[in-house]
Short mmCIF file of C-alpha atoms and ligand atoms in Angstrom, two decimals:
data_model
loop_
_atom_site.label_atom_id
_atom_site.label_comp_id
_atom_site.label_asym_id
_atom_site.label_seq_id
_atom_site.Cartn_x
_atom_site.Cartn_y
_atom_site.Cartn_z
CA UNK F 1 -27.05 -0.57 6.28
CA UNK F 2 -24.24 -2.39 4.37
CA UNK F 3 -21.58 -4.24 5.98
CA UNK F 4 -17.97 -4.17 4.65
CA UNK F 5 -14.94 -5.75 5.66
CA UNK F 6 -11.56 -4.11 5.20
CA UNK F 7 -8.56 -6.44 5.10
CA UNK F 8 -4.99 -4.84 6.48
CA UNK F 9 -6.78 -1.72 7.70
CA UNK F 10 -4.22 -1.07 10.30
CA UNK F 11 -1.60 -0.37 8.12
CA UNK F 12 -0.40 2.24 5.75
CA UNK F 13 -2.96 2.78 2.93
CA UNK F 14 -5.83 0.51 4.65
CA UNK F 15 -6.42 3.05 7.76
CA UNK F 16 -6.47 5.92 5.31
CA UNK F 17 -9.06 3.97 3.23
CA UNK F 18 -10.78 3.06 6.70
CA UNK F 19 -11.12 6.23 8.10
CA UNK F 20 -12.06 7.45 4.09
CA UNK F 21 -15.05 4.98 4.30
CA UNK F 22 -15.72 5.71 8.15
CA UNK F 23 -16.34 9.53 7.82
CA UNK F 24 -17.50 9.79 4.20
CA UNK F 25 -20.34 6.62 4.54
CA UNK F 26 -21.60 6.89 8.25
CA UNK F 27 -24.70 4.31 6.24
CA UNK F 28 -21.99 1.55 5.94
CA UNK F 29 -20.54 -0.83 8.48
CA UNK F 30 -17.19 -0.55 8.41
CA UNK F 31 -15.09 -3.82 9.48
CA UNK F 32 -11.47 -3.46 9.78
CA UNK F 33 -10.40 -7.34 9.69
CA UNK F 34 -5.88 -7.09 10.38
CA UNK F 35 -3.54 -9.25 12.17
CA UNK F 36 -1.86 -6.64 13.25
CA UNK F 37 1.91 -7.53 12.32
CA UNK F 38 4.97 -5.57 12.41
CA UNK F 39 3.21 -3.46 9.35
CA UNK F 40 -0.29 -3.22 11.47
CA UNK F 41 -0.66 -0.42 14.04
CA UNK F 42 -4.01 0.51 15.58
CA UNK F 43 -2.56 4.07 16.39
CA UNK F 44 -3.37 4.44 12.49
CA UNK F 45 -6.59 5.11 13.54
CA UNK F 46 -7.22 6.99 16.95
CA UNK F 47 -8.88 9.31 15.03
CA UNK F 48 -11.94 7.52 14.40
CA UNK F 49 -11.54 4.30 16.65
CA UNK F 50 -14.73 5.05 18.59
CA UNK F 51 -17.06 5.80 15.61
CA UNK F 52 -20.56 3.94 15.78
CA UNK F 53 -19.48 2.31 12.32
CA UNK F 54 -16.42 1.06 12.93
CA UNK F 55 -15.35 -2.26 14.34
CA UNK F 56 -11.86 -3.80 14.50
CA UNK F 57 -11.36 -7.90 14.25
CA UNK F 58 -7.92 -9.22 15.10
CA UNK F 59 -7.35 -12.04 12.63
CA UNK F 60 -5.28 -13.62 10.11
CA UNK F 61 -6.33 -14.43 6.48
CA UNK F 62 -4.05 -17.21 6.26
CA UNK F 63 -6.82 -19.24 8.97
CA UNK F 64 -9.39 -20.40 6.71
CA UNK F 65 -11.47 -21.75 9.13
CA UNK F 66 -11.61 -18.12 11.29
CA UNK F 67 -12.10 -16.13 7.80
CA UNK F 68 -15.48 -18.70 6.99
CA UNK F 69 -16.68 -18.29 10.51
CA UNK F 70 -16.33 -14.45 10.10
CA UNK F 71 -18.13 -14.50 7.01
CA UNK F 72 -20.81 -16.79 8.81
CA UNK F 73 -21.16 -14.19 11.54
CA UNK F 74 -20.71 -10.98 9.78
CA UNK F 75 -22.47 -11.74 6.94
CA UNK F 76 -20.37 -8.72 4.57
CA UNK F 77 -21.63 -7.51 1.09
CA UNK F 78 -18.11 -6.71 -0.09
CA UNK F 79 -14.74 -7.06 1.03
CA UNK F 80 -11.94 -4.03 -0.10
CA UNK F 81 -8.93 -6.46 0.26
CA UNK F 82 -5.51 -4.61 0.99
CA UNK F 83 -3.58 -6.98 3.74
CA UNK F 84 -0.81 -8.16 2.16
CA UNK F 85 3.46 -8.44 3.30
CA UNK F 86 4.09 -5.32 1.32
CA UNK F 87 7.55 -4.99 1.43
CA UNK F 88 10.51 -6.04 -1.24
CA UNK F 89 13.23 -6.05 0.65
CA UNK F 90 11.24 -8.30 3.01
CA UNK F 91 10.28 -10.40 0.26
CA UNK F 92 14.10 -11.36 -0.74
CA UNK F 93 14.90 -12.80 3.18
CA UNK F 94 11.39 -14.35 3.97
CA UNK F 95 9.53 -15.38 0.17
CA UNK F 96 7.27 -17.83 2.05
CA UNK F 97 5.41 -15.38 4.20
CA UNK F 98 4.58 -13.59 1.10
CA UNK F 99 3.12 -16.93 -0.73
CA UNK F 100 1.22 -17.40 2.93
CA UNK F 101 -0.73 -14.13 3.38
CA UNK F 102 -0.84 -12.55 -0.51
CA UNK F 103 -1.78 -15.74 -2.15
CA UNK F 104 -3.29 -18.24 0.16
CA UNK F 105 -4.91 -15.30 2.39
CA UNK F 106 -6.21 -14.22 -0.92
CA UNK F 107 -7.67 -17.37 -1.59
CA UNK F 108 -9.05 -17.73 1.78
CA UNK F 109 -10.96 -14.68 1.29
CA UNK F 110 -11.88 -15.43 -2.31
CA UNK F 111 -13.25 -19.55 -0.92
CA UNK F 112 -15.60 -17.42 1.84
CA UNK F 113 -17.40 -15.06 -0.61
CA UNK F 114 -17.63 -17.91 -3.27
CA UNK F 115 -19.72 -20.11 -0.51
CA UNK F 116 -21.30 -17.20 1.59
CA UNK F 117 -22.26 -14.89 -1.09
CA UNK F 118 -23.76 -18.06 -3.51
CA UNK F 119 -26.21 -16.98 -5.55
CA UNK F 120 -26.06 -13.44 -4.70
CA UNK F 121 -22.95 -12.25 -6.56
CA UNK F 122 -24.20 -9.85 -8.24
CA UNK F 123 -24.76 -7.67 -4.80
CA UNK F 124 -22.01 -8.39 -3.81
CA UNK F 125 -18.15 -7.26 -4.40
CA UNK F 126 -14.76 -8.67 -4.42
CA UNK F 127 -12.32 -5.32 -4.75
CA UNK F 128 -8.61 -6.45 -4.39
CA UNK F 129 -6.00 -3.89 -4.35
CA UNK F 130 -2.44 -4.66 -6.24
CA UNK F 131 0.25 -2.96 -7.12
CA UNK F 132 1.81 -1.79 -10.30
CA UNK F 133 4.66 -4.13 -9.70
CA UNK F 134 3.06 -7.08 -11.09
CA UNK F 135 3.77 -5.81 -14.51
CA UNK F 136 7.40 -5.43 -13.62
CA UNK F 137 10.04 -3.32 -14.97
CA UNK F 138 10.20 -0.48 -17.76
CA UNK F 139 13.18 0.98 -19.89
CA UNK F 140 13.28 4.48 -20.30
CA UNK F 141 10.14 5.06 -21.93
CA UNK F 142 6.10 3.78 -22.17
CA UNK F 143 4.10 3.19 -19.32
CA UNK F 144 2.09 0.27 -17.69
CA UNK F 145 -1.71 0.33 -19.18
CA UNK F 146 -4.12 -2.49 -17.81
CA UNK F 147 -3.17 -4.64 -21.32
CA UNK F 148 0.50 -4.66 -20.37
CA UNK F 149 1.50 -8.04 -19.51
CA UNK F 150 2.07 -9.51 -16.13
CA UNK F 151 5.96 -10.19 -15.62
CA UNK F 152 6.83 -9.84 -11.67
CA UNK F 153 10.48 -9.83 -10.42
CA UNK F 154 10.35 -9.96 -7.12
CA UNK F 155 9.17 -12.49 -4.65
CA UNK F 156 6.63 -9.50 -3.75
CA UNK F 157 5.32 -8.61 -7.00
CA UNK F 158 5.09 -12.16 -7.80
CA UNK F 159 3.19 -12.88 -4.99
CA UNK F 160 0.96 -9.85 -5.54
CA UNK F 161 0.38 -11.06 -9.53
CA UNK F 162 -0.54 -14.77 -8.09
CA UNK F 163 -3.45 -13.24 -5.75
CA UNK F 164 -4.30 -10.83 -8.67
CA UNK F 165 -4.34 -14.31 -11.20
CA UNK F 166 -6.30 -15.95 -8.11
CA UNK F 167 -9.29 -13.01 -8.18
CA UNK F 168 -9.34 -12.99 -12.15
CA UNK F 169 -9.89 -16.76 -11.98
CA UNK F 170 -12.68 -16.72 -9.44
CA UNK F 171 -14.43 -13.75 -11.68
CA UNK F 172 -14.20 -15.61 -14.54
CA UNK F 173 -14.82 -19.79 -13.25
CA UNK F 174 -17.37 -18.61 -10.21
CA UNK F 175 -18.90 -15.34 -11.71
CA UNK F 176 -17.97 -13.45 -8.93
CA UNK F 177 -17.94 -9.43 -9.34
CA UNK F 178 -14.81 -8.66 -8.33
CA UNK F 179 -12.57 -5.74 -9.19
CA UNK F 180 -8.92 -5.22 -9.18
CA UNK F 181 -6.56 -2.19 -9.20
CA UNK F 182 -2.68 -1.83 -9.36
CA UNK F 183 -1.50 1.63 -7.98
CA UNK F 184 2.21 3.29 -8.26
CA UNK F 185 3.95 4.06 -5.09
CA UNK F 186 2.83 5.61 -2.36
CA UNK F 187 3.40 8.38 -0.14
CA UNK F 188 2.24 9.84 3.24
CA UNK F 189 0.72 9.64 7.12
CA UNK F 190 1.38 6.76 8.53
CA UNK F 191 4.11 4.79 6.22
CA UNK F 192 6.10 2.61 8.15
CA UNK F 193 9.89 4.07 7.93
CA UNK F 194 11.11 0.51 6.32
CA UNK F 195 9.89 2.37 3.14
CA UNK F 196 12.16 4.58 1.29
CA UNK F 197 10.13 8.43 1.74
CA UNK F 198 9.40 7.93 6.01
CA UNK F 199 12.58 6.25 6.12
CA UNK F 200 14.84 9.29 4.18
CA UNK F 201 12.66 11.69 6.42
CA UNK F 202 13.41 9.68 9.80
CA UNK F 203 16.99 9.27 9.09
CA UNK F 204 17.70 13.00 8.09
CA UNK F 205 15.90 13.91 11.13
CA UNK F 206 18.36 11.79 13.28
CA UNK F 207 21.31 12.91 11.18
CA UNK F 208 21.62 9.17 9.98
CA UNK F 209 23.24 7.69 6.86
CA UNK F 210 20.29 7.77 4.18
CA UNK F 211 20.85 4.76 2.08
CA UNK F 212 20.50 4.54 -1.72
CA UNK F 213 20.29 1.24 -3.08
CA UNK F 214 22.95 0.97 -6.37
CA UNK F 215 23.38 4.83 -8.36
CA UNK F 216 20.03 6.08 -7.04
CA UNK F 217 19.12 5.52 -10.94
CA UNK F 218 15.53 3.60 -10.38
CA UNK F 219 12.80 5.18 -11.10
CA UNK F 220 9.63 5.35 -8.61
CA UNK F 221 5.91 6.78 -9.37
CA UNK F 222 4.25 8.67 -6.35
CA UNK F 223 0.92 9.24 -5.66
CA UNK F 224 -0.62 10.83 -2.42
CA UNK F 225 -1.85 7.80 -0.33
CA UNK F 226 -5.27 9.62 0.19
CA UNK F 227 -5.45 10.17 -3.49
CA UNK F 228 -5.33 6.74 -3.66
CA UNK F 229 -8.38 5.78 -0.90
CA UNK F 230 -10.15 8.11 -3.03
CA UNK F 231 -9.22 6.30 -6.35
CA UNK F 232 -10.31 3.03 -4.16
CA UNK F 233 -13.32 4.78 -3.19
CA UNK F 234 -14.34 5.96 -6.65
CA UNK F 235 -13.75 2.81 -8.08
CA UNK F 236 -15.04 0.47 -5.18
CA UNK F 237 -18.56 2.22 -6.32
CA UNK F 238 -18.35 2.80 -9.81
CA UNK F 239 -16.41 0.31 -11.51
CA UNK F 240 -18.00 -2.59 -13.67
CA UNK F 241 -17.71 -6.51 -12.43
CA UNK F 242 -14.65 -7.73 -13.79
CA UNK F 243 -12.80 -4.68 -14.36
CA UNK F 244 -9.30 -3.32 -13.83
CA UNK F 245 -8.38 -0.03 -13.12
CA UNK F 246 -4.52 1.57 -12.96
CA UNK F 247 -3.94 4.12 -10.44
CA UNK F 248 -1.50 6.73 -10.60
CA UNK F 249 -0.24 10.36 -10.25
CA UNK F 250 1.84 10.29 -13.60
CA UNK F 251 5.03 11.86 -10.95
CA UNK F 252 8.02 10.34 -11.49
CA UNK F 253 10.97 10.56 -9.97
CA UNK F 254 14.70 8.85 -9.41
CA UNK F 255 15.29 8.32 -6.24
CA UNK F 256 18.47 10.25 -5.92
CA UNK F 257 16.44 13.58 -7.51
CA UNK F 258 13.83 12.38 -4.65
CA UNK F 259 16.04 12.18 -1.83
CA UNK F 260 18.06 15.17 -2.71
CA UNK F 261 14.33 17.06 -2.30
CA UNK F 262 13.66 15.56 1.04
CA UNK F 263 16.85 16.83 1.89
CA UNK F 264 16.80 20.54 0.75
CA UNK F 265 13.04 20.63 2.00
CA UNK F 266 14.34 19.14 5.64
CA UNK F 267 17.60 21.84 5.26
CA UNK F 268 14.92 24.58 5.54
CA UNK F 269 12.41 23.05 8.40
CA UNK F 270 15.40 21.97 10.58
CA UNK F 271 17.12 25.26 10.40
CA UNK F 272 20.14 23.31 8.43
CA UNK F 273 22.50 25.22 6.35
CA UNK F 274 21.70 24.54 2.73
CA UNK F 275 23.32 21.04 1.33
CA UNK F 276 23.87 19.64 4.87
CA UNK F 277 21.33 16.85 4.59
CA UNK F 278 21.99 15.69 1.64
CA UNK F 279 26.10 15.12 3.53
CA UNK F 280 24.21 12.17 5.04
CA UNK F 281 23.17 10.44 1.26
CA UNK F 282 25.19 6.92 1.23
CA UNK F 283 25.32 4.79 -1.79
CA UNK F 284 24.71 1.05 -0.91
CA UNK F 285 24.29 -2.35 -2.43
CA UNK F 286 21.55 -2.28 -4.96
CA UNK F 287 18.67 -4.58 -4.24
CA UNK F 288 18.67 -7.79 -5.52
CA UNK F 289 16.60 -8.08 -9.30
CA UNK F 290 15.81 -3.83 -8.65
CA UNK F 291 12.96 -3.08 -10.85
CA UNK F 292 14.88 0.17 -12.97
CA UNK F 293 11.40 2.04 -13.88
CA UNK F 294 7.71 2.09 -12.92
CA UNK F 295 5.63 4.35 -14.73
CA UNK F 296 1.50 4.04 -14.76
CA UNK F 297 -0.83 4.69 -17.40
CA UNK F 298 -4.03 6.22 -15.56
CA UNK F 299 -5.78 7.19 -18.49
CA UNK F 300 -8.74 4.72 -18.13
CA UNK F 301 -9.37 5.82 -14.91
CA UNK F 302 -9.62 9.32 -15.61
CA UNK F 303 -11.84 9.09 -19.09
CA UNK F 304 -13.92 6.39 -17.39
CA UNK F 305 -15.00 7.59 -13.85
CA UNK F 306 -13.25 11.03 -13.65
CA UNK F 307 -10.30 10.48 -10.80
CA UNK F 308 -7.04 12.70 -11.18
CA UNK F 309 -4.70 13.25 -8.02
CA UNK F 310 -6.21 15.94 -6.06
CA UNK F 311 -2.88 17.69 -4.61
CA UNK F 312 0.56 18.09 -6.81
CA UNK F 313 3.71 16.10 -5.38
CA UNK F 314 5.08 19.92 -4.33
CA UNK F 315 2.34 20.09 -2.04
CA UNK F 316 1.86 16.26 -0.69
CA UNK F 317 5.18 15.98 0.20
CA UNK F 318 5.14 19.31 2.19
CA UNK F 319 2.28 17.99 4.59
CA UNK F 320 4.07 14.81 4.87
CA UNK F 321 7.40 16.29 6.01
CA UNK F 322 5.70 18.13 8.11
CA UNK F 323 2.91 15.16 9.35
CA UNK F 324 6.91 12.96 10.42
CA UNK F 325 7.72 16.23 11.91
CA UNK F 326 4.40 16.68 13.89
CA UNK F 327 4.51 13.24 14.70
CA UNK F 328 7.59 12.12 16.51
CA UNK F 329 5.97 10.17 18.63
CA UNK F 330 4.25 7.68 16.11
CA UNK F 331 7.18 7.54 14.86
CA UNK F 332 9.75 6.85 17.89
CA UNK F 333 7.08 4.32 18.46
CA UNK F 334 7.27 2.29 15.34
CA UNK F 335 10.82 2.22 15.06
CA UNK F 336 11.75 1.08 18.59
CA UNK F 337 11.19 -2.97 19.76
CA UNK F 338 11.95 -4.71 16.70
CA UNK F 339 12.51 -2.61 14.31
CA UNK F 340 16.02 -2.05 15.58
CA UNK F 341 16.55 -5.51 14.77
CA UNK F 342 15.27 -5.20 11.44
CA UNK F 343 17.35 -2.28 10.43
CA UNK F 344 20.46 -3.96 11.70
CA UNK F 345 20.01 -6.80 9.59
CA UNK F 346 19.16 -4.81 6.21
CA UNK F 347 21.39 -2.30 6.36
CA UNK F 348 24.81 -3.37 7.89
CA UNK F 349 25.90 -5.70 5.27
CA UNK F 350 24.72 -3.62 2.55
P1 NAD K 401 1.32 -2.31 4.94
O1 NAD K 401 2.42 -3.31 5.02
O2 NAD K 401 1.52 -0.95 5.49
O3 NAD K 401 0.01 -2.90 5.64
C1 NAD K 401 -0.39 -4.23 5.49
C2 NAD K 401 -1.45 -4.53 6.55
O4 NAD K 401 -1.87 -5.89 6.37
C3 NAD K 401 -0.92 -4.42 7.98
O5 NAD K 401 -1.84 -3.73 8.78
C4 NAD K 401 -0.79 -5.87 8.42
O6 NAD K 401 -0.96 -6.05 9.81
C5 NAD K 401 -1.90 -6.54 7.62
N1 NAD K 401 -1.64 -7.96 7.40
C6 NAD K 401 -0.49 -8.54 6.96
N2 NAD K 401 -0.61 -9.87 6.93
C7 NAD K 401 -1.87 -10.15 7.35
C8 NAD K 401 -2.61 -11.36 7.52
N3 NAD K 401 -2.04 -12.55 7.26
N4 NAD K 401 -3.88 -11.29 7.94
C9 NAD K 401 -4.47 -10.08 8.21
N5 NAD K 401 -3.81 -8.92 8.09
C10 NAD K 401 -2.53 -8.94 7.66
O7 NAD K 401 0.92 -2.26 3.40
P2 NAD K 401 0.46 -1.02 2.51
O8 NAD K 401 1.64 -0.36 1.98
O9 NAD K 401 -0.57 -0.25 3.24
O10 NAD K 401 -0.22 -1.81 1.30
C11 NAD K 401 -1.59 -2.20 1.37
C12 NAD K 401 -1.96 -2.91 0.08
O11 NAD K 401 -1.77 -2.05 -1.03
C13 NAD K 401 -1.12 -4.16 -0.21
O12 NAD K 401 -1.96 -5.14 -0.75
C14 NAD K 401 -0.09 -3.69 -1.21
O13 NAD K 401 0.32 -4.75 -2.03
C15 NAD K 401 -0.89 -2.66 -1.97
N6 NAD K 401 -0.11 -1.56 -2.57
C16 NAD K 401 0.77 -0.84 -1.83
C17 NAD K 401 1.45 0.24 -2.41
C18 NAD K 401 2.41 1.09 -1.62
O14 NAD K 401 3.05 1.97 -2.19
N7 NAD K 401 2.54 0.91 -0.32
C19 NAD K 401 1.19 0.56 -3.74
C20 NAD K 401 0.28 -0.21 -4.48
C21 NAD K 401 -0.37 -1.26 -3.88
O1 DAU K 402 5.03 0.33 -6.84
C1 DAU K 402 4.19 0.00 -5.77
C2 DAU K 402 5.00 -0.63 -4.67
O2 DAU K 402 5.75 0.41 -4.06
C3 DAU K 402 4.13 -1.35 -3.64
O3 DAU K 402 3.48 -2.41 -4.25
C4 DAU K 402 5.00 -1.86 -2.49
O4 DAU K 402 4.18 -2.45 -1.48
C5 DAU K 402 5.75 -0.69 -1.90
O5 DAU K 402 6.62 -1.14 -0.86
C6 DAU K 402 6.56 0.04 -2.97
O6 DAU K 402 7.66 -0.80 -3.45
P1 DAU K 402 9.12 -0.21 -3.75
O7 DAU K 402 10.09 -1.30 -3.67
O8 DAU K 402 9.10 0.63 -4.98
O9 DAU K 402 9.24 0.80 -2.48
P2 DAU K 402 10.46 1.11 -1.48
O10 DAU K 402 10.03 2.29 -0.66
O11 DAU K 402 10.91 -0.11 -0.77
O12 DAU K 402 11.61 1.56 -2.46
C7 DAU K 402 11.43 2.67 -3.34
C8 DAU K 402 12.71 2.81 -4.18
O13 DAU K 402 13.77 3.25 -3.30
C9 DAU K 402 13.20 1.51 -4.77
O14 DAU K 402 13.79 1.79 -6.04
C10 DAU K 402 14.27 1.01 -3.81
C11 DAU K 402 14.85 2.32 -3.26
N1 DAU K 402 15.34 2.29 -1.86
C12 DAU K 402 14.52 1.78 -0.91
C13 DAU K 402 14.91 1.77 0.42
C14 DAU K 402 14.02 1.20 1.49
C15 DAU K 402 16.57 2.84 -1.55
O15 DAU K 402 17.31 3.32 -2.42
N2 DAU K 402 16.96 2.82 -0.24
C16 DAU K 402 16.19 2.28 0.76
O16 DAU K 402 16.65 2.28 1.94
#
């Protein structure tokens, strides 16, 4: 039996990629290793919480000392890495957290397989997950390919190109195996409404102003978060040591077009006359060094070990209206406490 630990599996994309690795490999161990912070929610996975595979470790990868003794104790042949501060926005208030868990976490984790797994690399695997943000911004045309250089904008994505510098380095200096992909934006279950989709869908709901940052003119790439456990999946297994992989859906959209959808989709499910939702679109502040354009270039991924989205955006975005809808509770859940506070403070200067 093999033993894997997944970093930030309580959140958004790590519990679909847990519960991916929990009911498609009932052979492997399954270790979800999260701190559980604001982002973190152990309601992510109900599902499979009780599943003779799974095991959930409260910790923080920013504790050295805790990650070696875990390593000591578990003993894991690969780590899937996804715990990270995710958010922009966050990143412009609070740049230090982001330096704290993306980089030095990273390193943590990267300083515990270099000792524990000594002289066994080659069984075992590094996998970090990134984002296509480290490459930062395009014009109107081209798309990010794994050559494109790295030139982050944000504390985030600078954080995020740091760890993914930090992974390369211990590849390359250590001969580690590790592998590294950078995925376009996600979208579904479980996204915590500080991100713009949940967030447009919660605040129609509620009849609330639905901000857009600037003219609504950036441009965003979506995939289907499950589309991307199973590009993690595919490439987790397949890919070789060193190797970088872009992830994508090749579906992009402005975010005005986006939200305009959300709100003619949520017109007809909420038994709203036609154009009433999008009465609630409200033009704020843009954010502070906006990226204008992603746009990823999954064509290696597709020649190389066959992955294409599995659903079209029409269709994702229909079950995930309809998952917020279904699931009012999750929701009323994550947005009471702090998040109140958290709102306040990003929106009502904006
Ligand atoms: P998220 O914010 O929803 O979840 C992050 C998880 O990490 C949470 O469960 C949180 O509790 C945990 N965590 C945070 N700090 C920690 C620490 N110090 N120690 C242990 N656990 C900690 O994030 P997400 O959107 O699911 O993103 C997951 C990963 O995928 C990140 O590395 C992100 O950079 C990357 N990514 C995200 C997107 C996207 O669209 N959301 C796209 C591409 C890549
Ligand atoms: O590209 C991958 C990245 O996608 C991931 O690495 C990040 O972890 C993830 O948060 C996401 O980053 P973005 O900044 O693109 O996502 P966000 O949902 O915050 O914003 C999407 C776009 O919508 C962006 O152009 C900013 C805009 N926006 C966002 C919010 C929250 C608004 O117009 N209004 C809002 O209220």
């Amino acid at each position: 039996m093999k033993k894997f630990i997944i970093t930030g599996g309580a959140g958004f994309i790590g519990s679909h990629v847990v519960r991916r690795f929990v009911k498609n490999y009932p052979d492997y161990q399954i270790i979800n290793l999260d701190k559980l912070t604001y982002a973190g929610n152990l309601a992510n996975l109900k599902d499979i919480e009780n599943a003779p595979n799974y095991k959930f470790i409260k910790g923080d990868i920013v504790d050295a000392v805790f990650i070696d003794e875990l390593f000591a104790t578990e003993q894991p042949d690969a780590v899937i890495h996804l715990a990270a501060e995710s958010h922009v926005d966050r990143s412009i208030v609070s740049p230090l957290d982001f330096v704290m868990t993306n980089i030095v976490g990273t390193v943590n984790l990267l300083n515990a397989a270099r000792y524990h797994w000594k002289g066994e690399y080659d069984s075992h695997r590094f996998y970090h997950v990134s984002t296509d943000e480290v490459y930062g911004t395009l014009g109107e045309h081209g798309m990010f390919t794994e050559e494109t250089a790295y030139d982050p904008h944000s504390p985030y994505s600078a954080s995020k190109a740091g760890s993914d510098h930090f992974v390369r380095a211990y590849q390359d200096t250590y001969g580690m195996n590790t592998v590294i992909s950078n995925c376009s934006n996600n979208y579904g279950s479980y996204h915590f409404p500080e991100k713009l989709i949940p967030l447009a869908i919660h605040n129609i709901t509620q009849n609330k102003p639905v901000p857009v940052y600037g003219k609504g003119e950036n441009v965003r790439d979506w995939l289907w978060v499950e589309d991307h456990a199973r590009a993690i999946d595919v490439i987790f297994h397949s890919a070789a040591p060193g190797t970088t992989y872009n992830i994508g859906g090749h579906n992009e959209w402005k975010n005005i077009d986006l939200i305009n959808l959300l709100c003619s989709i949520l017109d007809k499910k909420l038994g709203r006359a036609e154009g009433e939702s999008a009465k609630l679109i409200t033009y704020v502040t843009d954010r502070a060094g906006h990226d204008l354009r992603y746009a990823i270039d999954a064509a290696r991924l597709k020649n190389e070990l066959g992955w294409t989205p599995s659903i079209t955006f029409e269709e994702g975005l229909e079950k995930t209206v309809d998952w917020y809808l279904a699931n009012e509770e999750w929701l009323n859940d994550v947005t009471s406490g702090h998040y109140q506070q958290y709102y306040e403070d990003q929106y009502s200067n904006r």
